[in-house]
Coordinates of C-alpha atoms in Angstrom, one line a residue:
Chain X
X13 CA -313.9 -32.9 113.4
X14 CA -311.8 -30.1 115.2
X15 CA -311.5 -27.0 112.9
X16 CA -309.0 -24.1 113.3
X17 CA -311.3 -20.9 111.8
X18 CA -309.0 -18.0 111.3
X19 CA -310.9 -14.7 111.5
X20 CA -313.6 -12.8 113.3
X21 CA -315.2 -11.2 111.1
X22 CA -318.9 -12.0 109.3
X23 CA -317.7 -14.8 107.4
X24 CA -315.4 -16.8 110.4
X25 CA -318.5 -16.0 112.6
X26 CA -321.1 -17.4 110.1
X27 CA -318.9 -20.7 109.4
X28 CA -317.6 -21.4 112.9
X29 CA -321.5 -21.2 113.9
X30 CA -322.5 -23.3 110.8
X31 CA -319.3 -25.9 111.7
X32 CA -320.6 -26.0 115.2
X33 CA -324.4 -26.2 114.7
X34 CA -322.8 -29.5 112.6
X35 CA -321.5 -30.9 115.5
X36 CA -317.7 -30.2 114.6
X37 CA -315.5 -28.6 117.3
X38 CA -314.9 -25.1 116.7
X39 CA -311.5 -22.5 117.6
X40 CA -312.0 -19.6 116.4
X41 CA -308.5 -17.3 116.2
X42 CA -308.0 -13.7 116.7
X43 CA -305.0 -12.1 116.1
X44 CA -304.5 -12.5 119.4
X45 CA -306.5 -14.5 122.3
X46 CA -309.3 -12.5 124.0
X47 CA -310.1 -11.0 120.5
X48 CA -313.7 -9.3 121.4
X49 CA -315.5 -10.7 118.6
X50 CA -314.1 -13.8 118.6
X51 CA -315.0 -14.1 122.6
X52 CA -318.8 -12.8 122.2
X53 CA -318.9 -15.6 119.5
X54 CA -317.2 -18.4 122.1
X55 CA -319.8 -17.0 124.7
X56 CA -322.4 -18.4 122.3
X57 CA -321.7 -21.4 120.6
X58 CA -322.0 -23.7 123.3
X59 CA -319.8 -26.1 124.3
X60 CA -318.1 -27.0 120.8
X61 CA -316.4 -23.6 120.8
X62 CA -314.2 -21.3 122.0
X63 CA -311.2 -19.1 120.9
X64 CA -307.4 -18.2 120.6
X65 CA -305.0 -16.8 118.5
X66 CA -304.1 -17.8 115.1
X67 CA -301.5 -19.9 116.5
X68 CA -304.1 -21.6 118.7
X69 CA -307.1 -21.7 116.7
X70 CA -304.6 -23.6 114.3
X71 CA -303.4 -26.3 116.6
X72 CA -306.6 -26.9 117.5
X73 CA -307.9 -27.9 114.2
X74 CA -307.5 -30.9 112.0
X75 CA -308.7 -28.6 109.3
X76 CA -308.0 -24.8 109.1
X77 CA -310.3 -22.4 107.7
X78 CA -309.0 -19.0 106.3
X79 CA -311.2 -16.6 106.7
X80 CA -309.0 -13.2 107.6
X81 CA -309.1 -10.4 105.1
X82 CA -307.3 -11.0 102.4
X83 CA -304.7 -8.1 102.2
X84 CA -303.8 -9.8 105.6
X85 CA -303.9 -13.7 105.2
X86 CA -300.4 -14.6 104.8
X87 CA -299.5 -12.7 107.9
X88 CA -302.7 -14.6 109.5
X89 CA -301.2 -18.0 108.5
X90 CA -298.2 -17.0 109.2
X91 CA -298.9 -16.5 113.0
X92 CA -300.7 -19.8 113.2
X93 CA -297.2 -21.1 112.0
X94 CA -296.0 -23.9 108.9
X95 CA -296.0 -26.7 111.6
X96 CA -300.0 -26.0 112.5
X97 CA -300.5 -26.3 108.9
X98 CA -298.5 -28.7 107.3
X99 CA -300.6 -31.8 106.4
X100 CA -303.8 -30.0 107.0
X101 CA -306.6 -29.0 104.6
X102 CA -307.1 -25.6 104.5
X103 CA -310.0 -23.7 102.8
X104 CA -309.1 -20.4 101.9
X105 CA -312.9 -18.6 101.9
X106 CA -310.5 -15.0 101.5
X107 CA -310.7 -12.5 98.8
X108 CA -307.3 -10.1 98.0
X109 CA -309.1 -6.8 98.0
X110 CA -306.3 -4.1 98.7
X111 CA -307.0 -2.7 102.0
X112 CA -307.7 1.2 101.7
X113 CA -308.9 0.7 97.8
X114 CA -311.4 2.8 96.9
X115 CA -314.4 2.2 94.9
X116 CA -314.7 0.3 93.0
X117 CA -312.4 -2.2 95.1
X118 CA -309.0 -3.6 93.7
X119 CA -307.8 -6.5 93.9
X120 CA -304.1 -7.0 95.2
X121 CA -302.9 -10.3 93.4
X122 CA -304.9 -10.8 90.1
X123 CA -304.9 -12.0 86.3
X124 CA -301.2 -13.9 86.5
X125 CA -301.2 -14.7 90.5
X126 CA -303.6 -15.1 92.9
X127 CA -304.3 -15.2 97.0
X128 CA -305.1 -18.8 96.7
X129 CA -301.7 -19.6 94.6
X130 CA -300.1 -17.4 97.2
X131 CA -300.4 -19.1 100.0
X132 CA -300.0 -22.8 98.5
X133 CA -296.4 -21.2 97.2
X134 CA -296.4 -20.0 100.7
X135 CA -297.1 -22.9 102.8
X136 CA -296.2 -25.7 100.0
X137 CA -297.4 -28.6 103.3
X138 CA -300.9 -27.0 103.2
X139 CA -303.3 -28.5 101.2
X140 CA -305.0 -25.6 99.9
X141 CA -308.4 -25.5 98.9
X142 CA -310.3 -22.6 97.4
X143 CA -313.9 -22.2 97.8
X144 CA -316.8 -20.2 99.1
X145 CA -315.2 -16.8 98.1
X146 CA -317.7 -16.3 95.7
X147 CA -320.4 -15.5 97.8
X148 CA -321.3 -14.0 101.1
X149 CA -321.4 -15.2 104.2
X150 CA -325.1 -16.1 104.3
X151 CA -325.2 -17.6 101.1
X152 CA -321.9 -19.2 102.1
X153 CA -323.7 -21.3 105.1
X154 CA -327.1 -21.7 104.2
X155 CA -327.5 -21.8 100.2
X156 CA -330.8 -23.3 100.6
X157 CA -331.8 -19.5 101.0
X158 CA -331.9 -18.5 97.5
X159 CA -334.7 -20.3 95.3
X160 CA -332.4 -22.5 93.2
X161 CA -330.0 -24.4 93.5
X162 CA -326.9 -22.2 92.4
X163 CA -323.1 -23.0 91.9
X164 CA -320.3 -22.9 94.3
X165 CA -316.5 -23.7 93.6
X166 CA -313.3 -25.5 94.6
X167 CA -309.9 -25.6 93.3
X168 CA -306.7 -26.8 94.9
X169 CA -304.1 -29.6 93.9
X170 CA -304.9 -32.3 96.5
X171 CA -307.9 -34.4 95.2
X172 CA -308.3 -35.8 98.9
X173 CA -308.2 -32.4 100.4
X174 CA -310.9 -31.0 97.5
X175 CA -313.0 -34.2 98.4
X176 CA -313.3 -33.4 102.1
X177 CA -314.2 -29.9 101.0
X178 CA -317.2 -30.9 99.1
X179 CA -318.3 -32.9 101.6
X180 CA -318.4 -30.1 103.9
X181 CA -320.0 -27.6 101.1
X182 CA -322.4 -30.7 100.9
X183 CA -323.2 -30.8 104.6
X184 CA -323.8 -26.7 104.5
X185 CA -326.3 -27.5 102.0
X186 CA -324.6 -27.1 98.8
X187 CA -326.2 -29.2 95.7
X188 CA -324.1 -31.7 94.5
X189 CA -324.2 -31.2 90.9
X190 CA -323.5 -27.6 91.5
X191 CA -320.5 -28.1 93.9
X192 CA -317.6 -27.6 90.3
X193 CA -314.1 -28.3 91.3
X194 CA -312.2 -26.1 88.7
X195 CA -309.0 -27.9 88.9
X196 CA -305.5 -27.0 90.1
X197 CA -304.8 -23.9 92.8
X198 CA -304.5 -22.0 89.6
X199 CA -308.0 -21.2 89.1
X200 CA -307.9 -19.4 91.9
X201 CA -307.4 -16.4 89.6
X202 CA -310.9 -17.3 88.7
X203 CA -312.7 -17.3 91.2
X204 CA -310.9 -14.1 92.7
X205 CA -311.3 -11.9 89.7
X206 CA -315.3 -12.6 89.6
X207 CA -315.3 -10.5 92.7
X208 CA -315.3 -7.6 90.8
X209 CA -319.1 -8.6 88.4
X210 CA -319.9 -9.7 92.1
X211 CA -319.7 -6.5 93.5
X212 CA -321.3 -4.8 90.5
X213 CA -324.1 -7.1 91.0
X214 CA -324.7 -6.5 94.5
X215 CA -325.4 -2.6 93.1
X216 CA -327.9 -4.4 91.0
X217 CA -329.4 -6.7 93.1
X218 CA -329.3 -4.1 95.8
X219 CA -328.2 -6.5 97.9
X220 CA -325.4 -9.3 98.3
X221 CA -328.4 -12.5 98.7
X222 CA -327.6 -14.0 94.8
X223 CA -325.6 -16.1 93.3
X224 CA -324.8 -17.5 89.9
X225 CA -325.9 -20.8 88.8
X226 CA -324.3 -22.8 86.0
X227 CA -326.3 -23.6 83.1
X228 CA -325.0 -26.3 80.5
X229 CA -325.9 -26.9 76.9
X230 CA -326.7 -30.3 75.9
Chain P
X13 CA -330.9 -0.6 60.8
X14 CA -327.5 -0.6 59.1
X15 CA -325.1 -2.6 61.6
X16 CA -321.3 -2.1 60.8
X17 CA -319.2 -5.2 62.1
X18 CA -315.9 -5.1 62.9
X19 CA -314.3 -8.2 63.3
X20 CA -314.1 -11.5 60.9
X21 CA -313.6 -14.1 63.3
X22 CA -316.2 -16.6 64.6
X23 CA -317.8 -14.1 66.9
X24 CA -318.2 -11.3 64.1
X25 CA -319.7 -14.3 61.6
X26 CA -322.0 -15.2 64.2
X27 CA -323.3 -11.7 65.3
X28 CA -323.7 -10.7 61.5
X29 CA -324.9 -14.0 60.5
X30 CA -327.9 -13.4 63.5
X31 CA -328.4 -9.5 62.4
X32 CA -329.1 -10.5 59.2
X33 CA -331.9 -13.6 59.8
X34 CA -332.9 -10.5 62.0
X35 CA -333.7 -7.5 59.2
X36 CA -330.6 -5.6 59.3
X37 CA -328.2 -4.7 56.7
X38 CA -324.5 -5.9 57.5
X39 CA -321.4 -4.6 56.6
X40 CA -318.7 -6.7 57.9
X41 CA -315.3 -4.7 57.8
X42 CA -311.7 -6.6 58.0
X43 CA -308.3 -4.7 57.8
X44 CA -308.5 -4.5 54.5
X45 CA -311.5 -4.5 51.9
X46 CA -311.6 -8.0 50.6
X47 CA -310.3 -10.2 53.8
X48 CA -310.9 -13.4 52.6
X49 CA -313.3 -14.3 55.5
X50 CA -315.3 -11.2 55.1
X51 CA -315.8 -12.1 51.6
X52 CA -316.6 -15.9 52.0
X53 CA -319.4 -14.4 55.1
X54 CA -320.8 -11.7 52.9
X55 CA -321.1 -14.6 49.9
X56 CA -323.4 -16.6 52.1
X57 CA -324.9 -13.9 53.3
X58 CA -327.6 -12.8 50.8
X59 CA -328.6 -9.1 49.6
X60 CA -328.5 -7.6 53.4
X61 CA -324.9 -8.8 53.7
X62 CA -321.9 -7.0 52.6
X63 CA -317.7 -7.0 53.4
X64 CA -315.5 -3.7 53.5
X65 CA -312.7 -2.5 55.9
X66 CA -312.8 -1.6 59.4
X67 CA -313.3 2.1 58.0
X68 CA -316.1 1.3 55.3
X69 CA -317.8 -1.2 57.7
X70 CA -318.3 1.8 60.4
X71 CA -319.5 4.4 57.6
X72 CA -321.8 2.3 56.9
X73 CA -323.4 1.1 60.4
X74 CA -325.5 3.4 61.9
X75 CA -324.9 1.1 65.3
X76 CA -321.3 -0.6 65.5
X77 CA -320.0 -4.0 66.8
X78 CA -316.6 -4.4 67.7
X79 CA -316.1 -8.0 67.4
X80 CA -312.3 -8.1 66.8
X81 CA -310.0 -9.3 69.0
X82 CA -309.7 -7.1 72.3
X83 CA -305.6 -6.8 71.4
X84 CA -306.1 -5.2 68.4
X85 CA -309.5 -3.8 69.2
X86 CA -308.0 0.2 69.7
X87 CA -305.9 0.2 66.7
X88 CA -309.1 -1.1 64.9
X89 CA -311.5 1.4 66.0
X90 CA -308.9 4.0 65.0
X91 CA -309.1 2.2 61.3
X92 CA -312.4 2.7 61.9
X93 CA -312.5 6.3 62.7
X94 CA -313.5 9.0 65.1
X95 CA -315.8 10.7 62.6
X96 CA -317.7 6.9 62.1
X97 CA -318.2 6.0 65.5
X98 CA -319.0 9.6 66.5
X99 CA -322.9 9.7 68.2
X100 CA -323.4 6.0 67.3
X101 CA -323.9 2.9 69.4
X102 CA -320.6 1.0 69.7
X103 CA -321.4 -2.8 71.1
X104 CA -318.1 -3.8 72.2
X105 CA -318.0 -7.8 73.1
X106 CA -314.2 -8.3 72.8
X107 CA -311.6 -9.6 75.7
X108 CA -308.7 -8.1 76.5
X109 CA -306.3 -11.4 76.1
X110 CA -302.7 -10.3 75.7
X111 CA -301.5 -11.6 72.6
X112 CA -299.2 -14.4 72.9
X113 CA -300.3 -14.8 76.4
X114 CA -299.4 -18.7 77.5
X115 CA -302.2 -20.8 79.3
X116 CA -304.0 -19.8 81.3
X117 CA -304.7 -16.7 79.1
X118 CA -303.6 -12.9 80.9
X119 CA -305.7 -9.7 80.3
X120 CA -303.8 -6.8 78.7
X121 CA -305.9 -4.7 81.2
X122 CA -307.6 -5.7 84.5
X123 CA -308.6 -4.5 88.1
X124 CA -307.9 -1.3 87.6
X125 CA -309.1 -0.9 84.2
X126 CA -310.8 -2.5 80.7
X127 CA -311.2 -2.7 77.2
X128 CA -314.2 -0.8 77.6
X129 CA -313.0 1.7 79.6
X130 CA -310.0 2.2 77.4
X131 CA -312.2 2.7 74.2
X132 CA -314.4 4.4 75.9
X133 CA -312.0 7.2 76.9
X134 CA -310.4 7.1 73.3
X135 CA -313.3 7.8 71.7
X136 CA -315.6 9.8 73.9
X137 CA -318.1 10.4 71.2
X138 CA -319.3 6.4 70.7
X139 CA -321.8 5.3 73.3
X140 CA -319.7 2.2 74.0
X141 CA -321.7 -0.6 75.3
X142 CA -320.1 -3.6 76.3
X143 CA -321.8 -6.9 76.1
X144 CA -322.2 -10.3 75.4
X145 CA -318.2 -10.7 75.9
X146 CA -319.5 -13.3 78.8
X147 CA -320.5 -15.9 76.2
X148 CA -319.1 -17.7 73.3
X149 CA -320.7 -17.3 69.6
X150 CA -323.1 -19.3 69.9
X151 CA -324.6 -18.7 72.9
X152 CA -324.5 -15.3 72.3
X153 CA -327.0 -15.0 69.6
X154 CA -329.0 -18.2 70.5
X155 CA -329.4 -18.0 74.6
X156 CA -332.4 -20.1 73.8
X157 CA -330.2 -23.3 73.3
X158 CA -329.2 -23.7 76.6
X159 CA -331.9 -25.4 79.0
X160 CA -333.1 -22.4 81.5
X161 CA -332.8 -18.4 80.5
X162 CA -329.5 -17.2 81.4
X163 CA -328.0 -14.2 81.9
X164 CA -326.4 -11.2 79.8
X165 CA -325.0 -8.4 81.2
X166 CA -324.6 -4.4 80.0
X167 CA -322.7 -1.7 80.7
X168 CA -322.1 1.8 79.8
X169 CA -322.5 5.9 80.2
X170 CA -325.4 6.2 78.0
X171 CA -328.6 5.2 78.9
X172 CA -330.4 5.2 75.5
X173 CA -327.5 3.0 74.3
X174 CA -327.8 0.9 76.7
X175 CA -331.8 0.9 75.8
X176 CA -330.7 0.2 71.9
X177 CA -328.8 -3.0 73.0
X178 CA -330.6 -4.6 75.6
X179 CA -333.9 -4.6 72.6
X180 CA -331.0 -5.7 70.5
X181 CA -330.0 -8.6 73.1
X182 CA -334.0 -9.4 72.9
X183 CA -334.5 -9.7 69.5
X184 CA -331.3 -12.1 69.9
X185 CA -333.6 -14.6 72.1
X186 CA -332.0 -13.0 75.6
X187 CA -334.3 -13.1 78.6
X188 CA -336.0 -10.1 79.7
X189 CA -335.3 -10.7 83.0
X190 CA -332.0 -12.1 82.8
X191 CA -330.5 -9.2 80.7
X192 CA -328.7 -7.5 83.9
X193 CA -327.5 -3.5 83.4
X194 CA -324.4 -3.4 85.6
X195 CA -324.0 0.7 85.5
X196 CA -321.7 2.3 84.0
X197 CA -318.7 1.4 81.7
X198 CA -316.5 1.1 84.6
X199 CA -318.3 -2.2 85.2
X200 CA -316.5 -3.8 81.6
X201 CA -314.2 -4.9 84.7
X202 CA -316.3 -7.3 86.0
X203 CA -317.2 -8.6 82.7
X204 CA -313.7 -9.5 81.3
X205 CA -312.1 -10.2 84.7
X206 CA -314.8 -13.2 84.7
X207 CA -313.2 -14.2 81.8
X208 CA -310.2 -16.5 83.9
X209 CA -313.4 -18.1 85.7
X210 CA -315.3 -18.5 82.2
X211 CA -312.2 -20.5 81.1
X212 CA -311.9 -22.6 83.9
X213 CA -315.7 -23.9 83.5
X214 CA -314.8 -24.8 79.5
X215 CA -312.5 -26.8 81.1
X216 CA -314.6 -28.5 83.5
X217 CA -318.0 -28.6 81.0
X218 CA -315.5 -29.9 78.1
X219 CA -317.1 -27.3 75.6
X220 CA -318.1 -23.3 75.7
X221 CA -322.0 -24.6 74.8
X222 CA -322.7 -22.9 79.2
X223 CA -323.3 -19.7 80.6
X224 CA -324.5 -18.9 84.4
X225 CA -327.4 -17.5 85.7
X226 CA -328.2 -14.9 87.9
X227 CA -330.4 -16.3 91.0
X228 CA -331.6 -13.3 93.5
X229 CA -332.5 -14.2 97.2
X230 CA -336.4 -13.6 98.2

């Protein structure tokens, strides 16, 4: 599959390298083409990938991956422009930490909206998907680290486009029985808002290598 | 030890029901001496179980639960009063849901603040710790009917309070290693803003009978 990642950061680097080492085809988007980051990462990913700008990075791919910061993802998307989106799947990996919060972080959209919700409402063509934003980007791409199997989640409000999502998540090495769609788009707010026990935990943990793994009763 | 118990609802009938079985002498305190749940819970209760008013309830305890509903939980506490929760342990386990609040539920107070926080700073003499609010009733004071240990988490400015409830938690079948000490109060946050994620998995379990668990990279 061809796949638009948006962002250069950590988490666009350690899923454009985990999408390639899959075998999928792989543009990663700067704001603008020549991005530094994003061209040290073309220079090694082989042949399955290269880079652009949002705009590029998002005709490229058949499925668009959001992983900008999240005080600046609409703009992101708004670059790689409705027409690259409409129709497409996109997993929105982002976080809505306001940029120049302090500490402990703040979230800009929380508790009755969320970034997820935002840019469905946003880009009503996109098929939205939330997921992966619970963890970093190590744990994001290779769960297999940690000792258990532990829980990751999607939400969105195309079943097809959350399907193709798991089977991704399942491909990156997520367990099946932990891989818990949440529902609508809605439950965004969910999974955003855990950020803030996340980041308490990684003070505990003393590092961000964890996760959370559902238990049931029965 | 003498326990005060604010709160008649299913999570205060489960907390004194559980401290009783335990040793401790109960008072469970409504509005008013005489709410007719306080009296049915303190008939069923046996010698160690008693009913009074916020106000009587906290006299009594020489440790404090605040198991009322986080929307009334201030004006409670004030029932309660400064001179009754001064220098004791106050276990706070209520959410912040805004009465009235449609579905999905909305926090009163979030991201930049919590219910702990807020009672916290009202009453700077209690050692407010705030736990088990991550759980429903029944997981909270039987952990041990879920499959695997999960986790619990604590928070709060006092580290001998914090000491108090986590042997507390353990006597309530909690998991040494899965009770998890978040910091300081500030991190109530994180433990009510996972709230709109804990909703979203009753949802998708089809009952509140889960809870996650913490699993650390090696």
């Amino acid at each position: 599959m061809r796949v638009g990642v948006l962002g250069t950061g950590m988490v666009g680097n350690a899923i454009s390298t985990k999408l390639v080492e899959l075998g999928h085809e792989v543009t990663m988007g700067g704001r603008e083409t020549g991005n530094e980051r994003a061209l040290h990462w073309a220079g090694t990913a082989g042949a399955r990938g290269s880079q652009s700008s949002f705009r590029g990075a998002a005709e490229f791919g058949e499925l668009i991956v959001n992983a900008t910061a999240g005080s600046a993802s609409i703009r992101a998307l708004e670059a790689a422009g409705d027409e690259h989106l409409a129709g497409k799947v996109v997993i929105d990996v982002a976080n809505p930490i306001a940029r120049g919060s302090g500490s402990p972080p703040v979230l800009e959209l929380s508790n009755t909206e969320s970034l997820g919700e935002a840019i469905q409402a946003r880009f009503p063509q996109a098929l939205v998907v939330k997921a992966l934003n619970t963890v970093n980007a190590t744990v994001m791409c290779d769960p297999a680290r940690l000792p258990e199997p532990t829980s990751v989640f999607v939400c969105g409000n195309d079943e097809e486009a959350k399907s193709t999502v798991c089977g991704l998540l399942a491909d990156f090495g997520w367990d099946g029985d932990q891989i818990t769609d949440l529902g609508s788009i809605e439950a965004a707010r969910g999974t955003e808002m855990y950020l803030a026990l996340w980041l308490r935990l990684i003070g505990v943990v003393g590092n961000p290598m964890f996760n959370v793994r559902l238990v049931r009763g029965e």
